PDB file of C-alpha atoms in Angstrom:
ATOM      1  CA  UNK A1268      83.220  -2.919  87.184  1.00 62.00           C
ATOM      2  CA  UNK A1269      82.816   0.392  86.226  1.00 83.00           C
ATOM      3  CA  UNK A1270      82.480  -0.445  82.434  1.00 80.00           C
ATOM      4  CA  UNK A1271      79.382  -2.568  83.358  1.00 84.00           C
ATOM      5  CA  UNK A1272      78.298  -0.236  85.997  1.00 85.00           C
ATOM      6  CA  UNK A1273      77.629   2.198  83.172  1.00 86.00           C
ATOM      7  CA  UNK A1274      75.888  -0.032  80.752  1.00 86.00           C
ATOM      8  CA  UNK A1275      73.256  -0.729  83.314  1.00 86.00           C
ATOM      9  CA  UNK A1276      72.781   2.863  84.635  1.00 90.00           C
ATOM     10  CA  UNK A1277      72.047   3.805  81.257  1.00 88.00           C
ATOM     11  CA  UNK A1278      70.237   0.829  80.432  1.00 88.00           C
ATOM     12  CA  UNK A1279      68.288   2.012  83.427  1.00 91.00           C
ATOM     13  CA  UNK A1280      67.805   5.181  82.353  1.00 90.00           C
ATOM     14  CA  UNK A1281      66.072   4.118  78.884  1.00 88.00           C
ATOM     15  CA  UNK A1282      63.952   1.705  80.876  1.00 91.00           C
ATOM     16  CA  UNK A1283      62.654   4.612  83.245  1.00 90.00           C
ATOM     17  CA  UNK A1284      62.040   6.743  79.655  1.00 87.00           C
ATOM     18  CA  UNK A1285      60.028   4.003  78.511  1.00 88.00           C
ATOM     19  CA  UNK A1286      57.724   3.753  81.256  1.00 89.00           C
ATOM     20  CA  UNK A1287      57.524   7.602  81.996  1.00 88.00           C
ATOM     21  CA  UNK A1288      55.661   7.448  78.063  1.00 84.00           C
ATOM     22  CA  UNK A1289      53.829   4.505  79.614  1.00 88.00           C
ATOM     23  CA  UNK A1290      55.643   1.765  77.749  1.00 89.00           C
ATOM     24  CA  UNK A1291      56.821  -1.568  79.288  1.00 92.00           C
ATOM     25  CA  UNK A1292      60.533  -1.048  80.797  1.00 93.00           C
ATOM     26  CA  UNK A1293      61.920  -3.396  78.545  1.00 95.00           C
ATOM     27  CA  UNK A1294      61.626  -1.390  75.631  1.00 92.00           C
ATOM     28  CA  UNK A1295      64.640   0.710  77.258  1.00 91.00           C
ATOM     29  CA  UNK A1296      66.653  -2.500  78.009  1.00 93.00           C
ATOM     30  CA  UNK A1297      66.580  -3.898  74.487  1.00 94.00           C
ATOM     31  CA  UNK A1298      67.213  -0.707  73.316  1.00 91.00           C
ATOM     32  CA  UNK A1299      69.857  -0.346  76.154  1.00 90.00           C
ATOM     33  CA  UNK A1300      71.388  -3.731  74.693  1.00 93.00           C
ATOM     34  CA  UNK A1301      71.167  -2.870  70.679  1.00 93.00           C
ATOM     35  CA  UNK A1302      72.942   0.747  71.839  1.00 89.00           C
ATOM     36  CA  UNK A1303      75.756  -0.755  73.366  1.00 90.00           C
ATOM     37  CA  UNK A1304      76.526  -3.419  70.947  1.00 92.00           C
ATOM     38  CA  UNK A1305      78.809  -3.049  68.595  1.00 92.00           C
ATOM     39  CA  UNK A1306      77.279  -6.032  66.394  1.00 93.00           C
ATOM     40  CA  UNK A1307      73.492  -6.740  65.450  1.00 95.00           C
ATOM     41  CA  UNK A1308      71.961  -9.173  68.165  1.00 95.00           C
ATOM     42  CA  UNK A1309      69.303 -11.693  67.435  1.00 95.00           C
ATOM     43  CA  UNK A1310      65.992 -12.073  69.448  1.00 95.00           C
ATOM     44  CA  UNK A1311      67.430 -15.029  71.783  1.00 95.00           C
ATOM     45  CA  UNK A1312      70.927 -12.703  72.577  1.00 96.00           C
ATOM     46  CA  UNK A1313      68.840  -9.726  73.011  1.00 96.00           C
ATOM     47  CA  UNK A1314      66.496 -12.332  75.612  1.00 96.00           C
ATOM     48  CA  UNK A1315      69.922 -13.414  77.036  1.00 95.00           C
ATOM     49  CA  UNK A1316      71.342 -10.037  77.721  1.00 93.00           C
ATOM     50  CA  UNK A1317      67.718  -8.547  79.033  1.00 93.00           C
ATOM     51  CA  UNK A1318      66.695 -11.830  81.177  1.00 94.00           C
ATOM     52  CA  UNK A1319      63.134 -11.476  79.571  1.00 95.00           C
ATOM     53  CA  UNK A1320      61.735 -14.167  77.962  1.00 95.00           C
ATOM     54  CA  UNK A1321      61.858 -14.745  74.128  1.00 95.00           C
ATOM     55  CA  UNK A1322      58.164 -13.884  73.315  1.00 95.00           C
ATOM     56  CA  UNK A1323      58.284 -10.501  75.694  1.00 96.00           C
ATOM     57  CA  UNK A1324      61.586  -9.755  73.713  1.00 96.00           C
ATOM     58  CA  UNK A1325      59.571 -10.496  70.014  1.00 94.00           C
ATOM     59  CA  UNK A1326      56.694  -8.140  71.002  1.00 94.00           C
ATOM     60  CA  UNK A1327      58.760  -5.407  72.278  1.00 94.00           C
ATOM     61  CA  UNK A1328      60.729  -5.458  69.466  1.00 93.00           C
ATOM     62  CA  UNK A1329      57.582  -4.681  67.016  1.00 92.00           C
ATOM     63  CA  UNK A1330      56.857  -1.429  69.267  1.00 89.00           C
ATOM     64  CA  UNK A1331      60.887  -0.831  68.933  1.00 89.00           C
ATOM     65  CA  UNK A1332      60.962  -1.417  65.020  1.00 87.00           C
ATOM     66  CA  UNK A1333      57.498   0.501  64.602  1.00 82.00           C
ATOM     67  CA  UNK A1334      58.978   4.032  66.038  1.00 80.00           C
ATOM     68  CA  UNK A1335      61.928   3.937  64.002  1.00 80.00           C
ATOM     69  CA  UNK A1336      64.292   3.200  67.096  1.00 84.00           C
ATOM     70  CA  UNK A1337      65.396  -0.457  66.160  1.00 89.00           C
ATOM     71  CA  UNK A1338      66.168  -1.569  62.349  1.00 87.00           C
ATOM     72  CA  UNK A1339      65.715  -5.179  61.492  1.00 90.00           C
ATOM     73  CA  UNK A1340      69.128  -6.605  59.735  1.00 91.00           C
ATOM     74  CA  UNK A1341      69.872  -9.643  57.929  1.00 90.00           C
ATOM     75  CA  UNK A1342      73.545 -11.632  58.236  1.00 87.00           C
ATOM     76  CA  UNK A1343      74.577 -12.998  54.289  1.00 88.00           C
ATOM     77  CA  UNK A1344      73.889 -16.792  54.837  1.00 89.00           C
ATOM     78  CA  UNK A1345      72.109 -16.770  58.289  1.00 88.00           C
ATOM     79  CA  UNK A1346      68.282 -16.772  58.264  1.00 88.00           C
ATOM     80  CA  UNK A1347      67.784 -15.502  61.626  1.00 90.00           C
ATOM     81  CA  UNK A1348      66.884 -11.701  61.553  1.00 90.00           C
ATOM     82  CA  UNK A1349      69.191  -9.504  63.449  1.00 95.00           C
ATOM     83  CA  UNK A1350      68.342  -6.537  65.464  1.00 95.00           C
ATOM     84  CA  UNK A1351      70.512  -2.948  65.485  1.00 92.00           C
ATOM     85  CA  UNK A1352      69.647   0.839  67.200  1.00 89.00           C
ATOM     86  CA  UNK A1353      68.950   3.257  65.441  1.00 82.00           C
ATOM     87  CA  UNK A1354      71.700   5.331  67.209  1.00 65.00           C
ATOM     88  CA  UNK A1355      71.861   8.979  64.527  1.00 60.00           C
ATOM     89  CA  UNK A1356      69.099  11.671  63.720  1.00 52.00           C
ATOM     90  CA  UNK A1357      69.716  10.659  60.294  1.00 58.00           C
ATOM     91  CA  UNK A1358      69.145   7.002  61.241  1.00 59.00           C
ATOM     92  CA  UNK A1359      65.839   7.437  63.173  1.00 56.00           C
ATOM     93  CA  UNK A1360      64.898  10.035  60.022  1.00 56.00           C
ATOM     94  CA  UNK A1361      64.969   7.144  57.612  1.00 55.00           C
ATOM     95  CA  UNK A1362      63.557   4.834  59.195  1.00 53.00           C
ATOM     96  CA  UNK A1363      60.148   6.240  58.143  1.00 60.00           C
ATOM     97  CA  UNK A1364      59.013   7.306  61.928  1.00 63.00           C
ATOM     98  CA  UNK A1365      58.815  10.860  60.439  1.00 69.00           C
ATOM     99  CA  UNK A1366      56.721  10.122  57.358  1.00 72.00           C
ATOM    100  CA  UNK A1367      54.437   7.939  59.832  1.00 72.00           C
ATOM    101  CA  UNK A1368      53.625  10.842  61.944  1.00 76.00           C
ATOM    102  CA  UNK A1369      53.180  13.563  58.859  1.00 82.00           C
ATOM    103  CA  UNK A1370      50.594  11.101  57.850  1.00 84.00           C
ATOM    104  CA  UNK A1371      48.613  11.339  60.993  1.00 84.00           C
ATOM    105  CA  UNK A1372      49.466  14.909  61.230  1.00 89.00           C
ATOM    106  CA  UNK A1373      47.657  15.197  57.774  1.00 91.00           C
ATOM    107  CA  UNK A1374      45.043  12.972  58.825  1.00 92.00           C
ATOM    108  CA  UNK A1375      44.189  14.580  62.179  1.00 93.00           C
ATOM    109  CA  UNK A1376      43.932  18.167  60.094  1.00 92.00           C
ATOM    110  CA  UNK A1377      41.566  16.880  57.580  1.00 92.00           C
ATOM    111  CA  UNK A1378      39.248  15.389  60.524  1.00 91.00           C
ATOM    112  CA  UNK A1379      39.146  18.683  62.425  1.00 92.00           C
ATOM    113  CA  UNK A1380      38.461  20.599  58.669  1.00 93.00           C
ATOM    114  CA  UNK A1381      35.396  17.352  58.351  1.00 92.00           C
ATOM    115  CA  UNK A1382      34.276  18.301  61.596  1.00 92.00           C
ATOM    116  CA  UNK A1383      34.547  22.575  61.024  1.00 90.00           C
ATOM    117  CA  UNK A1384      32.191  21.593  58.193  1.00 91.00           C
ATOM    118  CA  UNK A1385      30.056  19.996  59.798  1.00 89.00           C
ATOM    119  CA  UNK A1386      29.354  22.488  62.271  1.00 90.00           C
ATOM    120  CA  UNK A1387      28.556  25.067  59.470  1.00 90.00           C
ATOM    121  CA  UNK A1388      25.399  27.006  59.622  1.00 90.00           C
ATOM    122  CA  UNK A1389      24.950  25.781  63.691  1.00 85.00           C
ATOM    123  CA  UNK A1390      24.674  28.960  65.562  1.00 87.00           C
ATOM    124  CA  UNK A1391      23.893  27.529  69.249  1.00 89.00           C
ATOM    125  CA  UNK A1392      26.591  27.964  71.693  1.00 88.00           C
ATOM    126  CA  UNK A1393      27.726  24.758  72.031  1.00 90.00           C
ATOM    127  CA  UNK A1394      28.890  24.885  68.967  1.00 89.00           C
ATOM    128  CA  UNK A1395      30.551  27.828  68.760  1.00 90.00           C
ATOM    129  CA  UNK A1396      32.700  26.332  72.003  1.00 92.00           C
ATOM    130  CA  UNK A1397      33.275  23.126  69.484  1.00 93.00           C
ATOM    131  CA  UNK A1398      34.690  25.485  66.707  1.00 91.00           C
ATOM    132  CA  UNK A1399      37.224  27.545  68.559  1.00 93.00           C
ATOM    133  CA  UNK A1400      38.354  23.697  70.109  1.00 94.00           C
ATOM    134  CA  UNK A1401      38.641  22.912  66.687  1.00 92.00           C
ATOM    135  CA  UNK A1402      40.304  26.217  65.612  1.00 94.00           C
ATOM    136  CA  UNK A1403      42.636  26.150  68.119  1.00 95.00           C
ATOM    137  CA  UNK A1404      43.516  22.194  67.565  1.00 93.00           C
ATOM    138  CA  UNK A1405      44.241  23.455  63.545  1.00 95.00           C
ATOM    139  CA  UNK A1406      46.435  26.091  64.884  1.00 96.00           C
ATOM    140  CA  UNK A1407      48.502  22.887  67.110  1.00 95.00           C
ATOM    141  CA  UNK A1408      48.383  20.768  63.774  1.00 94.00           C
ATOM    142  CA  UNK A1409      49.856  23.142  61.756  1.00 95.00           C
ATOM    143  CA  UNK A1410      52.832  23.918  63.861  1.00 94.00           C
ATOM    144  CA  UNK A1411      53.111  20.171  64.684  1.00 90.00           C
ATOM    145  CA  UNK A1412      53.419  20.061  60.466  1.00 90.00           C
ATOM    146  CA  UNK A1413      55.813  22.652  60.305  1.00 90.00           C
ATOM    147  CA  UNK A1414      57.912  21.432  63.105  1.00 87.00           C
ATOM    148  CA  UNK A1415      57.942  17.936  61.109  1.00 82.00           C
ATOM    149  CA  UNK A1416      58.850  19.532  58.116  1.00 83.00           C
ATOM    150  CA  UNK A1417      61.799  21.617  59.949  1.00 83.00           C
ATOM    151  CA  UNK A1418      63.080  18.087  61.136  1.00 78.00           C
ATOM    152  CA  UNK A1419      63.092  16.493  57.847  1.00 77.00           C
ATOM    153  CA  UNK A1420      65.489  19.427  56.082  1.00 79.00           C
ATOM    154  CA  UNK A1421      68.346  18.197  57.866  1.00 77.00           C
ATOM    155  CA  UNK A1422      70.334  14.756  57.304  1.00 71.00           C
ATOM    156  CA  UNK A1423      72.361  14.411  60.907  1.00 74.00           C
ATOM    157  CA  UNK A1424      72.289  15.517  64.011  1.00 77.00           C
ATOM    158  CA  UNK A1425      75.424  18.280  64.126  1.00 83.00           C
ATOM    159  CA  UNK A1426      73.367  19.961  61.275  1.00 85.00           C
ATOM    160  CA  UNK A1427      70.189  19.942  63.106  1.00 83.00           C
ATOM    161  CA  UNK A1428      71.408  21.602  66.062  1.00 86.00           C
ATOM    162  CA  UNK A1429      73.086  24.220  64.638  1.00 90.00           C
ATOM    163  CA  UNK A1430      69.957  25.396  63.121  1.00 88.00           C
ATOM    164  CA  UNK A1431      68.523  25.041  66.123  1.00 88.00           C
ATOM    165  CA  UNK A1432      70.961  27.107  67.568  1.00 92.00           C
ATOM    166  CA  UNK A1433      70.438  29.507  65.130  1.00 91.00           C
ATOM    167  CA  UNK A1434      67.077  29.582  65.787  1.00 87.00           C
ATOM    168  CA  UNK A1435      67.466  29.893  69.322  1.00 89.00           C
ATOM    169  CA  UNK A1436      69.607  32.813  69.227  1.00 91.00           C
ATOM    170  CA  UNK A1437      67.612  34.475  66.593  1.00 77.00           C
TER     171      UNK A1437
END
């Protein structure tokens, strides 16, 4: 019992994370399931082993494959696609979830410089309260892009920490 007993505390655990960042709970038991397989599971095993139905399973597996925490496998001969968790920094690096949010990092600083200019030449107060918002949200952006950047520099997880580490102790 106890091997089973962890599996579902854990899998527990992953489903409470998903719905504290206001995500369906089933997001952490599919990822639960893919984490503690040792082979790639298709939608109906991952259904099987989750007790949610086959279209809930589909859907949550988009959200899953769009952050970068699930990669989509095939089997040579089988035309079923095949599910696996992205279980290493490095992993969850690759998987493009870092270039994804650079982009709207990028994207969100280029709005707030639109709207700066747009509030050029307005002297009324209101607008001066819009442009330190603005100021202060360019400030956020940039060490959001910087923190991004930091990430990327580092291929797995033992090197990461040690520069955090570093970093910390610095």
């Amino acid at each position: 019992m106890g091997v089973e007993e962890a599996k579902r505390i854990v899998m527990k655990s992953f489903a409470n994370t998903a719905r504290r960042f206001g995500q369906s709970e089933l997001l952490g038991y599919i990822y639960g399931a893919l984490f503690f397989s040792d082979e790639p599971l298709s939608l109906a095993e991952i259904a099987e082993i989750t007790g949610y139905s086959l279209s809930h399973v589909s859907s949550a597996m988009k959200v899953l494959e769009g952050v970068g925490l699930v990669q989509r496998v095939k089997k040579p001969g089988d035309r079923k696609a095949y599910f696996v968790a992205t279980k290493s920094f490095g992993e969850w690096r690759s998987a493009a979830f870092y270039s994804r949010l650079l982009r709207d990092v990028e994207e969100t600083r280029e709005n707030l410089l639109r709207a700066l200019k747009e509030l050029e030449g307005e002297e009324e107060k209101d607008a001066e309260r819009i442009r330190e918002k603005l100021e202060k949200a360019l400030r956020r952006n940039e060490t959001a892009r910087k923190l991004l950047a930091f990430l990327m520099r580092f291929r797995d997880e033992e090197e990461l920490l040690k520069a955090l580490e570093r970093c910390l102790e610095g």
